[in-house]
Short mmCIF file of C-alpha atoms in Angstrom, two decimals:
data_model
loop_
_atom_site.label_atom_id
_atom_site.label_comp_id
_atom_site.label_asym_id
_atom_site.label_seq_id
_atom_site.Cartn_x
_atom_site.Cartn_y
_atom_site.Cartn_z
CA MET A 12 -11.82 -2.57 49.24
CA HIS A 13 -9.55 -5.57 48.81
CA ALA A 14 -6.01 -5.30 50.11
CA VAL A 15 -3.01 -7.55 50.68
CA ASP A 16 -2.75 -8.71 54.30
CA PRO A 17 0.97 -8.50 55.20
CA LYS A 18 0.38 -10.95 58.08
CA ARG A 19 -0.57 -13.82 55.74
CA VAL A 20 3.02 -14.86 55.03
CA ASP A 21 1.78 -18.45 55.05
CA LEU A 22 0.17 -17.85 51.66
CA CYS A 23 3.49 -16.65 50.30
CA ARG A 24 5.15 -19.80 51.60
CA GLU A 25 2.50 -21.88 49.87
CA PHE A 26 3.27 -20.16 46.56
CA TYR A 27 7.01 -20.53 47.07
CA ASP A 28 6.62 -24.27 47.57
CA ASN A 29 4.36 -24.65 44.53
CA PRO A 30 4.51 -21.69 42.08
CA PHE A 31 2.60 -23.51 39.31
CA GLY A 32 -0.29 -24.69 41.48
CA PRO A 33 -2.85 -25.97 42.11
CA HIS A 34 -3.37 -23.47 44.93
CA GLY A 35 -5.72 -23.25 47.86
CA THR A 36 -8.72 -20.92 47.87
CA GLU A 37 -7.10 -18.19 49.98
CA LEU A 38 -3.96 -18.15 47.86
CA GLN A 39 -6.07 -18.01 44.71
CA LYS A 40 -7.77 -14.89 46.05
CA LEU A 41 -4.40 -13.31 46.80
CA ILE A 42 -3.03 -14.16 43.34
CA LYS A 43 -6.12 -12.69 41.70
CA LEU A 44 -5.55 -9.46 43.59
CA LEU A 45 -1.86 -9.31 42.67
CA ARG A 46 -2.75 -9.84 39.02
CA TRP A 47 -5.05 -6.83 38.95
CA GLU A 48 -2.44 -4.09 38.60
CA ARG A 49 -2.33 -1.19 36.16
CA ILE A 50 -0.51 -1.97 32.90
CA GLU A 51 1.32 1.35 33.19
CA SER A 52 3.21 0.21 36.29
CA ARG A 53 3.50 -3.47 37.07
CA TYR A 54 6.20 -6.05 37.56
CA ILE A 55 6.51 -8.62 34.76
CA LEU A 56 9.06 -11.14 33.48
CA VAL A 57 11.14 -10.83 30.31
CA GLN A 58 13.39 -13.20 28.43
CA LEU A 59 16.00 -11.59 26.20
CA ARG A 60 16.92 -14.74 24.26
CA ARG A 61 14.55 -17.64 23.67
CA GLY A 62 15.24 -20.59 25.95
CA ASN A 63 17.61 -18.49 28.05
CA LEU A 64 17.47 -16.66 31.38
CA TRP A 65 14.47 -14.79 32.78
CA TYR A 66 14.65 -11.32 34.35
CA LEU A 67 12.34 -9.29 36.52
CA ALA A 68 11.13 -6.14 34.78
CA HIS A 69 8.75 -3.23 35.30
CA THR A 70 6.41 -1.65 32.76
CA THR A 71 6.07 2.10 32.23
CA GLY A 72 3.13 2.07 29.84
CA PRO A 73 1.57 0.36 26.81
CA LYS A 74 3.32 -0.55 23.56
CA GLY A 75 6.23 1.67 22.66
CA HIS A 76 6.97 2.64 26.26
CA PRO A 77 10.27 1.53 27.79
CA VAL A 78 10.49 -1.60 29.91
CA GLU A 79 12.73 -1.34 32.96
CA ILE A 80 14.78 -4.53 33.25
CA PHE A 81 16.57 -5.58 36.44
CA ARG A 82 19.55 -7.51 35.14
CA GLU A 83 21.29 -8.15 38.47
CA GLN A 84 19.00 -11.06 39.28
CA GLU A 85 18.85 -13.91 36.75
CA PHE A 86 16.46 -16.86 36.83
CA ALA A 87 17.29 -20.06 35.00
CA ASP A 88 13.81 -21.59 35.30
CA LEU A 89 10.30 -20.20 35.12
CA GLY A 90 9.29 -21.42 38.58
CA THR A 91 12.01 -19.38 40.29
CA ALA A 92 11.13 -16.41 38.10
CA TYR A 93 7.46 -16.72 39.07
CA TRP A 94 8.42 -16.58 42.72
CA ALA A 95 10.46 -13.39 42.18
CA LEU A 96 7.50 -11.83 40.37
CA PHE A 97 5.01 -12.89 43.05
CA LYS A 98 7.29 -11.50 45.76
CA ALA A 99 7.77 -8.19 43.95
CA ARG A 100 4.05 -7.63 43.53
CA TRP A 101 3.27 -8.75 47.08
CA GLU A 102 5.80 -6.28 48.50
CA ALA A 103 4.56 -3.48 46.23
CA ASN A 104 0.98 -4.03 47.41
CA SER A 105 1.68 -4.67 51.10
CA GLY A 106 4.48 -2.18 51.62
CA VAL A 107 6.36 -4.83 53.62
CA ARG A 108 9.50 -6.72 52.69
CA LEU A 109 8.79 -10.42 52.45
CA VAL A 110 11.12 -12.55 54.59
CA PHE A 111 10.60 -16.02 56.07
CA ASP A 112 12.89 -18.71 57.44
CA GLY A 113 14.79 -21.08 55.21
CA VAL A 114 14.39 -19.05 52.03
CA ASP A 115 17.01 -16.86 50.40
CA ASN A 116 15.12 -13.66 49.66
CA PRO A 117 17.27 -11.01 48.01
CA ALA A 118 15.83 -7.51 48.06
CA THR A 119 13.34 -6.80 45.29
CA PRO A 120 14.64 -4.10 42.96
CA ARG A 121 12.54 -0.96 42.90
CA PRO A 122 11.42 1.09 39.91
CA GLY A 123 14.26 3.41 38.95
CA GLU A 124 16.99 0.90 39.83
CA GLY A 125 16.96 -1.00 36.54
CA ASP A 126 17.85 -0.53 32.89
CA LEU A 127 15.17 1.57 31.18
CA THR A 128 15.22 0.54 27.53
CA THR A 129 13.28 0.12 24.31
CA ASN A 130 16.00 -1.96 22.70
CA ALA A 131 16.43 -5.00 24.93
CA ALA A 132 15.17 -7.55 22.43
CA ASP A 133 18.12 -7.83 20.09
CA ARG A 134 16.59 -8.79 16.74
CA PRO A 135 18.58 -7.27 13.88
CA ILE A 136 16.91 -9.22 11.05
CA LEU A 137 13.21 -9.42 10.12
CA SER A 138 11.43 -10.86 7.09
CA TYR A 139 8.01 -11.56 5.64
CA SER A 140 6.57 -12.99 2.42
CA ASP A 141 4.06 -11.58 -0.04
CA ILE A 142 1.79 -14.64 0.31
CA PHE A 143 1.43 -17.43 2.85
CA SER A 144 0.19 -20.36 0.78
CA VAL A 145 1.76 -21.38 -2.52
CA ARG A 146 1.42 -24.35 -4.91
CA PRO A 147 4.01 -26.11 -7.09
CA GLY A 148 4.91 -23.96 -10.07
CA GLU A 149 4.07 -20.70 -8.27
CA ARG A 150 6.36 -18.00 -6.93
CA ILE A 151 6.65 -16.59 -3.41
CA GLU A 152 8.62 -13.41 -2.68
CA PHE A 153 10.48 -12.55 0.52
CA LYS A 154 11.25 -9.11 1.94
CA VAL A 155 14.07 -8.72 4.46
CA SER A 156 15.30 -5.87 6.64
CA VAL A 157 18.68 -5.98 8.38
CA GLU A 158 20.33 -3.66 10.86
CA GLY A 159 23.94 -3.01 9.89
CA ASP A 160 25.83 -3.90 6.74
CA LYS A 161 26.78 -7.56 7.31
CA ALA A 162 25.52 -10.06 4.73
CA TYR A 163 22.99 -12.67 5.84
CA HIS A 164 22.41 -16.23 4.69
CA SER A 165 19.04 -17.51 3.46
CA GLU A 166 17.82 -21.01 2.77
CA ILE A 167 14.53 -22.90 2.49
CA VAL A 168 13.88 -25.35 5.33
CA ARG A 169 11.03 -27.75 5.93
CA LEU A 170 9.62 -27.69 9.45
CA ARG A 171 9.25 -31.12 10.99
CA CYS A 172 8.39 -29.90 14.49
CA GLY A 173 7.97 -26.32 15.68
CA ASP A 174 7.78 -27.11 19.40
CA ASP A 175 10.94 -25.82 21.07
CA MET A 176 9.75 -26.30 24.66
CA SER A 177 12.19 -28.28 26.76
CA GLU A 178 9.55 -30.88 27.69
CA GLY A 179 8.37 -31.25 24.09
CA PRO A 180 9.69 -33.38 21.22
CA SER A 181 12.16 -30.56 20.34
CA PHE A 182 12.43 -28.29 17.35
CA ARG A 183 13.28 -30.06 14.09
CA GLU A 184 13.90 -28.74 10.59
CA THR A 185 15.35 -30.07 7.33
CA ALA A 186 17.46 -27.77 5.17
CA LEU A 187 16.74 -28.01 1.44
CA ASP A 188 19.02 -27.40 -1.50
CA THR A 189 17.26 -24.71 -3.58
CA GLU A 190 18.23 -21.68 -5.64
CA VAL A 191 17.46 -19.54 -2.58
CA SER A 192 20.44 -20.85 -0.62
CA GLY A 193 23.16 -18.23 -0.46
CA ASP A 194 24.39 -14.99 1.06
CA TYR A 195 22.57 -11.72 0.49
CA SER A 196 23.53 -8.07 0.94
CA ALA A 197 22.03 -6.37 3.95
CA ARG A 198 19.75 -3.37 3.81
CA ALA A 199 17.38 -1.74 6.26
CA GLN A 200 13.76 -1.28 5.20
CA ALA A 201 11.63 1.12 7.21
CA ILE A 202 7.96 0.94 8.14
CA GLU A 203 5.66 3.90 7.59
CA VAL A 204 2.95 3.56 10.22
CA GLY A 205 -0.12 5.73 10.66
CA SER A 206 -3.17 6.21 8.41
CA TYR A 207 -4.04 9.22 6.27
CA ILE A 208 -5.42 10.25 2.89
CA GLU A 209 -3.07 11.04 0.04
CA VAL A 210 -4.51 13.58 -2.37
CA GLY A 211 -1.23 14.72 -3.84
CA GLN A 212 -1.86 17.19 -6.66
CA VAL A 213 1.14 19.36 -5.86
CA ASN A 214 0.34 21.88 -8.56
CA ALA A 215 -3.40 22.08 -7.84
CA PHE A 216 -2.95 22.78 -4.12
CA ALA A 217 0.19 24.90 -4.44
CA ALA A 218 -0.05 28.05 -2.35
CA GLU A 219 0.58 30.34 -5.33
CA ASN A 220 -2.78 29.29 -6.78
CA PHE A 221 -4.45 31.10 -3.88
CA ALA A 222 -2.25 34.20 -3.93
CA ARG A 223 -5.08 36.49 -5.04
CA ASP A 224 -8.22 35.37 -3.19
CA GLY A 225 -6.69 33.21 -0.46
CA PHE A 226 -8.04 29.91 0.81
CA THR A 227 -10.15 28.32 3.53
CA LEU A 228 -9.74 24.89 5.11
CA GLN A 229 -12.88 23.51 6.75
CA ALA A 230 -13.91 20.18 8.31
CA ARG A 231 -15.76 18.51 11.12
CA ILE A 232 -13.50 16.61 13.50
CA TRP A 233 -13.80 14.28 16.51
CA PRO A 234 -10.30 14.17 18.06
CA THR A 235 -9.48 11.30 20.41
CA MET A 236 -6.06 12.47 21.66
CA PRO A 237 -5.88 16.25 21.20
CA SER A 238 -3.17 16.59 23.86
CA ARG A 239 -0.80 14.12 22.16
CA GLY A 240 1.06 16.82 20.24
CA PRO A 241 0.94 18.40 16.78
CA GLN A 242 -1.48 16.54 14.51
CA ALA A 243 -2.38 17.37 10.93
CA LEU A 244 -6.00 17.74 9.83
CA LEU A 245 -5.82 19.24 6.33
CA ALA A 246 -2.29 19.92 5.17
CA ASN A 247 -0.12 20.86 2.23
CA TRP A 248 2.83 20.98 4.59
CA ASP A 249 6.41 19.76 4.87
CA ALA A 250 7.43 19.69 8.53
CA ALA A 251 11.09 19.16 7.58
CA THR A 252 11.31 22.48 5.75
CA THR A 253 8.33 24.33 7.35
CA SER A 254 6.90 24.89 3.88
CA GLY A 255 3.26 25.28 2.88
CA TYR A 256 0.15 25.46 5.03
CA ALA A 257 -1.72 23.19 7.45
CA LEU A 258 -4.83 23.17 9.59
CA ALA A 259 -3.73 21.19 12.63
CA ILE A 260 -3.93 20.56 16.36
CA ASP A 261 -1.04 22.24 18.17
CA ASP A 262 1.11 21.31 21.18
CA GLU A 263 -1.56 22.59 23.56
CA GLY A 264 -4.36 20.55 21.99
CA ALA A 265 -5.99 23.57 20.37
CA LEU A 266 -6.78 24.25 16.72
CA ALA A 267 -3.98 25.98 14.82
CA LEU A 268 -3.02 27.17 11.35
CA TYR A 269 0.60 26.74 10.22
CA ILE A 270 2.01 28.82 7.36
CA GLY A 271 5.66 28.63 6.29
CA ASP A 272 7.78 29.83 3.40
CA GLY A 273 10.72 27.49 4.03
CA ARG A 274 12.53 30.03 6.19
CA ASP A 275 10.03 31.57 8.58
CA LEU A 276 7.07 29.96 10.33
CA PHE A 277 3.79 31.59 11.31
CA ILE A 278 1.38 29.86 13.71
CA ILE A 279 -1.97 31.10 14.93
CA GLY A 280 -4.04 29.06 17.37
CA THR A 281 -7.29 29.41 19.25
CA GLY A 282 -5.54 28.82 22.58
CA VAL A 283 -8.44 26.68 23.81
CA PRO A 284 -7.79 22.92 23.96
CA LEU A 285 -10.25 20.72 22.14
CA LEU A 286 -12.25 18.20 24.15
CA ALA A 287 -11.53 14.58 23.33
CA ARG A 288 -14.32 12.63 21.64
CA HIS A 289 -16.47 15.68 20.90
CA TRP A 290 -17.52 16.90 17.48
CA TYR A 291 -16.25 20.26 16.27
CA LEU A 292 -16.67 22.36 13.17
CA VAL A 293 -13.22 23.77 12.46
CA ALA A 294 -11.90 26.19 9.86
CA ALA A 295 -8.95 28.41 9.01
CA SER A 296 -8.91 31.20 6.45
CA TYR A 297 -6.05 33.03 4.73
CA ASP A 298 -6.74 36.39 3.05
CA PRO A 299 -3.65 37.65 1.16
CA SER A 300 -5.28 40.91 0.04
CA GLU A 301 -5.97 41.92 3.64
CA ARG A 302 -2.88 40.06 4.89
CA GLN A 303 -5.05 38.48 7.57
CA VAL A 304 -5.60 34.97 8.88
CA TRP A 305 -8.55 33.71 10.89
CA ILE A 306 -9.12 30.43 12.70
CA GLY A 307 -12.12 29.05 14.53
CA GLN A 308 -13.34 25.96 16.38
CA ARG A 309 -17.02 25.54 17.15
CA ALA A 310 -18.18 22.75 19.45
CA LEU A 311 -21.27 21.10 17.98
CA VAL A 312 -22.49 20.40 21.52
CA ARG A 313 -21.91 23.33 23.87
CA PHE A 314 -21.75 23.09 27.65
CA PRO A 315 -22.70 26.11 29.80
CA ARG A 316 -19.71 25.73 32.13
CA GLY A 317 -17.19 24.43 29.63
CA ASP A 318 -17.72 25.89 26.18
CA THR A 319 -14.64 25.31 24.03
CA THR A 320 -15.77 27.37 21.06
CA ALA A 321 -12.97 29.79 20.22
CA SER A 322 -11.41 31.79 17.40
CA GLY A 323 -8.38 33.89 16.60
CA GLU A 324 -7.37 36.53 14.08
CA ALA A 325 -4.02 38.10 13.22
CA GLY A 326 -2.11 39.94 10.56
CA ILE A 327 0.50 38.08 8.54
CA ASP A 328 3.45 39.21 6.42
CA LEU A 329 4.38 35.72 5.33
CA GLU A 330 3.39 34.07 2.05
CA PRO A 331 3.20 30.26 2.18
CA ALA A 332 5.50 28.18 0.02
CA ARG A 333 3.79 25.94 -2.55
CA GLY A 334 3.96 22.83 -0.34
CA PRO A 335 4.73 19.19 -1.17
CA GLY A 336 1.19 17.91 -1.83
CA PHE A 337 -2.12 17.67 -0.01
CA ARG A 338 -2.87 15.17 2.73
CA ILE A 339 -5.66 14.62 5.22
CA ALA A 340 -4.78 13.44 8.77
CA ALA A 341 -1.01 13.66 8.18
CA TRP A 342 1.62 15.89 6.62
CA HIS A 343 4.94 15.37 4.88
CA GLU A 344 8.26 14.95 6.66
CA GLY A 345 10.68 15.35 3.79
CA ALA A 346 10.21 14.00 0.27
CA THR A 347 8.42 10.71 0.99
CA TRP A 348 7.83 10.26 4.72
CA SER A 349 4.61 11.05 6.61
CA ALA A 350 4.33 12.57 10.07
CA GLY A 351 1.94 14.52 12.25
CA HIS A 352 -0.57 11.67 12.26
CA TYR A 353 -3.99 12.56 13.61
CA ASN A 354 -5.95 10.36 16.01
CA GLY A 355 -9.70 10.66 15.66
CA LYS A 356 -12.49 11.08 13.13
CA ILE A 357 -12.81 13.56 10.27
CA ASP A 358 -15.99 14.25 8.31
CA THR A 359 -16.77 16.46 5.27
CA PRO A 360 -13.35 18.10 4.78
CA GLU A 361 -13.16 20.89 2.23
CA MET A 362 -10.77 23.43 0.75
CA ALA A 363 -12.06 26.63 -0.82
CA SER A 364 -10.28 29.04 -3.15
CA ARG A 365 -11.23 32.13 -1.18
CA ALA A 366 -11.19 33.45 2.35
CA MET A 367 -14.29 33.33 4.53
CA THR A 368 -16.39 36.47 4.74
CA ARG A 369 -17.08 38.12 8.07
CA ALA A 370 -20.72 37.01 7.89
CA GLU A 371 -19.65 33.41 7.33
CA ARG A 372 -17.30 33.55 10.31
CA GLU A 373 -20.02 34.94 12.55
CA ALA A 374 -22.50 32.23 11.50
CA PHE A 375 -19.78 29.65 11.99
CA LEU A 376 -19.17 30.63 15.61
CA ALA A 377 -22.74 31.45 16.59
CA ASP A 378 -24.68 28.59 15.04
CA ALA A 379 -22.09 26.03 13.80
CA ILE A 380 -23.03 26.78 10.21
CA ALA A 381 -20.36 25.65 7.79
CA ALA A 382 -19.54 28.09 5.01
CA ASP A 383 -21.12 27.19 1.67
CA PHE A 384 -18.44 27.86 -0.91
CA ALA A 385 -20.39 26.55 -3.93
CA SER A 386 -18.32 27.23 -7.07
CA ASP A 387 -15.42 28.49 -4.94
CA SER A 388 -14.87 25.01 -3.52
CA ALA A 389 -11.48 23.78 -4.71
CA ALA A 390 -12.15 20.30 -3.32
CA ARG A 391 -14.80 18.74 -1.11
CA TRP A 392 -14.42 15.11 -0.11
CA ASP A 393 -17.42 12.94 0.74
CA PHE A 394 -16.25 10.03 2.91
CA ALA A 395 -19.68 8.38 2.60
CA ARG A 396 -18.98 7.58 -1.05
CA GLU A 397 -17.38 4.25 -2.04
CA ILE A 398 -16.91 3.23 1.60
CA PRO A 399 -15.64 -0.34 0.94
CA GLY A 400 -12.66 0.88 -1.09
CA ARG A 401 -9.59 3.06 -0.80
CA ARG A 402 -10.80 5.84 -3.11
CA ILE A 403 -11.85 9.13 -1.52
CA VAL A 404 -14.28 10.95 -3.79
CA ASP A 405 -14.06 14.68 -4.44
CA VAL A 406 -17.64 15.87 -5.05
CA SER A 407 -16.73 19.47 -5.88
CA GLY A 408 -16.33 18.70 -9.56
CA SER A 409 -12.60 19.40 -9.52
CA GLY A 410 -11.70 15.71 -9.70
CA PHE A 411 -9.18 15.76 -6.86
CA ASP A 412 -9.92 12.27 -5.56
CA GLY A 413 -7.69 10.88 -2.83
CA GLU A 414 -6.66 7.45 -1.62
CA THR A 415 -6.42 6.06 1.89
CA VAL A 416 -3.04 4.94 3.20
CA ASN A 417 -2.62 2.28 5.91
CA LEU A 418 -6.30 1.40 6.09
CA PRO A 419 -8.06 3.92 8.37
CA THR A 420 -11.46 2.82 9.64
CA ARG A 421 -14.32 3.79 7.35
CA ALA A 422 -18.13 3.79 7.81
CA MET A 423 -17.81 5.47 11.20
CA LYS A 424 -20.64 7.46 12.77
CA GLY A 425 -20.42 11.01 11.46
CA TRP A 426 -21.20 14.40 12.94
CA ASN A 427 -24.82 14.11 11.75
CA TRP A 428 -25.51 10.57 12.99
CA ASP A 429 -28.84 10.60 14.86
CA GLY A 430 -29.28 6.94 15.81
CA SER A 431 -32.06 6.34 13.29
CA GLU A 432 -30.06 3.70 11.41
CA TYR A 433 -27.41 1.27 12.64
CA ASN A 434 -26.59 -0.22 9.25
CA TRP A 435 -24.28 2.07 7.30
CA THR A 436 -25.28 0.53 3.97
CA ARG A 437 -28.85 1.83 4.42
CA LYS A 438 -27.88 5.37 5.39
CA PRO A 439 -24.25 5.97 4.40
CA GLU A 440 -24.60 9.75 4.73
CA HIS A 441 -24.78 9.25 8.50
CA TYR A 442 -21.57 7.20 8.43
CA GLY A 443 -19.43 9.67 6.52
CA ALA A 444 -16.58 9.83 9.01
CA ILE A 445 -13.20 8.13 8.84
CA HIS A 446 -11.30 7.24 12.02
CA PHE A 447 -7.54 7.69 11.65
CA HIS A 448 -4.89 6.26 13.99
CA ASP A 449 -1.19 6.94 14.35
CA ASP A 450 -0.58 3.18 14.66
CA ASP A 451 -2.62 1.95 11.70
CA LEU A 452 -0.66 -0.34 9.38
CA TYR A 453 -1.85 -2.08 6.21
CA ASP A 454 1.36 -3.19 4.49
CA CYS A 455 4.99 -2.49 5.30
CA GLY A 456 5.58 -2.10 1.58
CA TRP A 457 9.10 -3.52 1.64
CA GLU A 458 10.92 -4.37 -1.56
CA THR A 459 11.60 -7.99 -2.50
CA ASP A 460 15.06 -9.35 -1.67
CA PHE A 461 14.69 -12.83 -3.16
CA ALA A 462 12.03 -15.15 -4.52
CA PHE A 463 11.42 -18.89 -4.58
CA ASP A 464 9.85 -20.67 -7.53
CA VAL A 465 8.31 -23.80 -6.05
CA PRO A 466 9.32 -26.88 -8.09
CA GLN A 467 6.57 -28.99 -9.63
CA ASP A 468 7.54 -32.03 -7.56
CA PHE A 469 7.75 -30.16 -4.24
CA PRO A 470 5.84 -32.08 -1.53
CA SER A 471 3.12 -30.28 0.40
CA GLY A 472 4.05 -29.20 3.91
CA ILE A 473 5.09 -26.32 6.15
CA TYR A 474 8.28 -24.54 5.15
CA CYS A 475 10.28 -21.46 6.08
CA ALA A 476 12.70 -19.12 4.47
CA LYS A 477 15.36 -19.14 7.18
CA GLN A 478 17.59 -16.09 7.52
CA THR A 479 20.81 -16.32 9.54
CA LEU A 480 22.88 -13.33 10.65
CA GLY A 481 25.62 -14.39 13.04
CA ARG A 482 23.88 -15.91 16.06
CA HIS A 483 20.54 -14.41 15.04
CA GLU A 484 17.89 -16.29 13.07
CA ASP A 485 14.59 -15.31 11.51
CA TYR A 486 12.05 -17.79 10.17
CA CYS A 487 9.51 -16.70 7.55
CA PRO A 488 6.87 -19.48 7.37
CA PHE A 489 4.84 -20.47 4.35
CA VAL A 490 2.78 -23.46 3.25
CA VAL A 491 3.08 -25.50 0.08
CA SER A 492 -0.32 -26.92 -0.86
CA PRO A 493 -0.88 -29.67 -3.44
CA PRO A 494 -1.96 -28.72 -6.96
CA VAL A 495 -5.65 -27.84 -7.25
CA GLY A 496 -7.82 -30.92 -7.64
CA THR A 497 -5.15 -33.37 -6.51
CA SER A 498 -3.94 -34.97 -3.30
CA THR A 499 -0.35 -35.92 -2.63
CA ALA A 500 -0.72 -37.42 0.84
CA SER A 501 -3.02 -39.76 2.73
CA LEU A 502 -3.65 -37.22 5.49
CA ALA A 503 -5.30 -33.79 5.07
CA PHE A 504 -4.23 -31.01 7.41
CA LEU A 505 -6.25 -27.79 7.70
CA LEU A 506 -4.33 -24.76 8.95
CA PRO A 507 -6.44 -22.20 10.88
CA THR A 508 -4.86 -19.23 9.12
CA ALA A 509 -7.73 -16.89 10.04
CA SER A 510 -6.88 -17.44 13.70
CA TYR A 511 -3.18 -16.95 12.97
CA TRP A 512 -3.86 -13.52 11.42
CA ALA A 513 -6.30 -12.54 14.19
CA TYR A 514 -3.78 -13.19 16.97
CA ALA A 515 -0.62 -12.12 15.12
CA ASP A 516 1.17 -9.09 16.60
CA ARG A 517 -0.99 -9.19 19.73
CA HIS A 518 0.19 -7.04 22.64
CA SER A 519 -1.77 -8.93 25.30
CA GLU A 520 1.12 -9.73 27.65
CA VAL A 521 1.30 -6.09 28.72
CA GLU A 522 -1.81 -4.35 27.41
CA TRP A 523 -4.57 -6.82 28.31
CA ARG A 524 -5.00 -6.11 31.98
CA GLU A 525 -7.24 -9.11 32.58
CA ARG A 526 -4.93 -11.53 30.79
CA GLU A 527 -3.29 -13.06 33.86
CA ASN A 528 -6.58 -13.74 35.62
CA VAL A 529 -8.20 -15.10 32.46
CA THR A 530 -5.35 -17.38 31.41
CA GLY A 531 -3.95 -18.24 34.86
CA TYR A 532 -0.40 -17.33 33.81
CA TRP A 533 1.84 -14.49 34.96
CA ALA A 534 2.90 -11.92 32.35
CA ALA A 535 6.14 -13.16 30.81
CA LEU A 536 7.50 -11.63 27.63
CA ASP A 537 9.60 -13.92 25.47
CA PRO A 538 11.98 -12.22 22.98
CA SER A 539 9.27 -11.96 20.29
CA ALA A 540 6.70 -10.41 22.61
CA LEU A 541 9.30 -8.05 24.05
CA TYR A 542 10.40 -6.96 20.56
CA LEU A 543 6.78 -6.34 19.57
CA HIS A 544 6.23 -4.21 22.68
CA GLU A 545 9.32 -2.18 21.86
CA HIS A 546 8.34 -1.73 18.21
CA PRO A 547 4.71 -0.54 17.91
CA GLU A 548 5.35 0.33 14.25
CA LEU A 549 4.81 -3.38 13.54
CA GLY A 550 1.10 -2.86 14.10
CA CYS A 551 -1.67 -4.37 16.18
CA SER A 552 -3.69 -7.54 16.19
CA LEU A 553 -7.42 -7.81 15.70
CA TYR A 554 -7.84 -7.91 19.50
CA ASP A 555 -5.60 -4.97 20.41
CA GLU A 556 -6.57 -1.41 21.15
CA HIS A 557 -5.14 1.47 19.18
CA SER A 558 -3.05 4.08 20.94
CA ASP A 559 -6.17 6.23 21.39
CA GLY A 560 -8.06 3.39 23.08
CA SER A 561 -10.36 2.59 20.16
#
């Protein structure tokens, strides 16, 4: 096992004298070792304002987790900051304080001594446009969100140089006189993150429709983070008012049925946590005539020493409220918001307009046989239909189609996948699962604050809508291309926009453990990277992992 040798202080001196390299072979080995720390607990560097001071910091986990910043020590240049980071990691690995002659070595701050925060990157204004490339005569719309109530100023600028590094040619822009220039009222626009299926149909799935014969919720699920907390599976449920009904995963990671009338809440669970990344047949049944509820989870693969098949049954005096509308993999949190996002796969979900019989429950638990509701099926969704689109097809004949929200992953291997076909287009019935994530994001869906109609004589180039709020600035870039079939310049410039989108919103500084050894640079979060780490609702890049590791 590799370990830091506390006697090799000479290697530390070599790094102190030359933090940027090149380094000798022995120091390279040491650096590689120091760069192989867990992302949940490692020293990094952060910069709170671009071009300003650097600070030593300590991670506590992946995106969304607080960063502990040690503000007592400030570093004006990156070389000095690199030395502080090297020293902190060396001491953490060796267990020895690093001291050698002729060097001022203040004590390295320890975890717990800094400022634990998720709001260090002060960025009160954000913006984006509806399109990236526009031609003369076309319109581009801009959406802006501002913290607070102070007005902001917007203008169109042309970028002459985007390099703001001190050794570069310097950042240059040219402000343009357009109809956009002016002050605008501030407003905050929220981001709804997390994927689910919106079925809606408030009247069709209202609880009173099942007051005589009851209902059953049934599906096959493959949870990836069952211990993360309450997660909706099939729900006509408002968590803000505890109204309706929901088949869900509870606080303990077990299957549960929630029923609420807006005043009182009834929960029944199996009490047996679900295994992550295992297929289950799950169901919950409500019988109003018998005033009974039943719930069951049946592992599709059973282990002799760890069978997690379980069920529960109880009497109930509560009648569910009608609910706000039906969703799969999330529930309502008030009138418009979503919450309770599920992480994992769902296949063949169904709602029936009657309770399960005792024989059906016994077959369910003994042999993983799903109840066949036939004409009693209120809705049965086949995720293997129309896979390339957003529509979710109800094959029961009721016509209660749904629509995906925030782009969950379709064409995933389902509960019945047997390895006989690896191309979903040839055997879609084996790829009838959808993988949902609590950090999926397709479109923020913000409203437009202002638009720019590009003049006919506007030269092609790279532009920005520049927003200014006090000392804060936000640049929203866009490109003006020449009219189709014409050229307006002697030089053609091809922008690699596919690469831009692939790497946008990447969390690699913290979450890519191998990054330092691959790139040769120490983890250093500039204000944009720090803000992204603190705000996971902004989504992930093509190269990131979701919160469940997929």
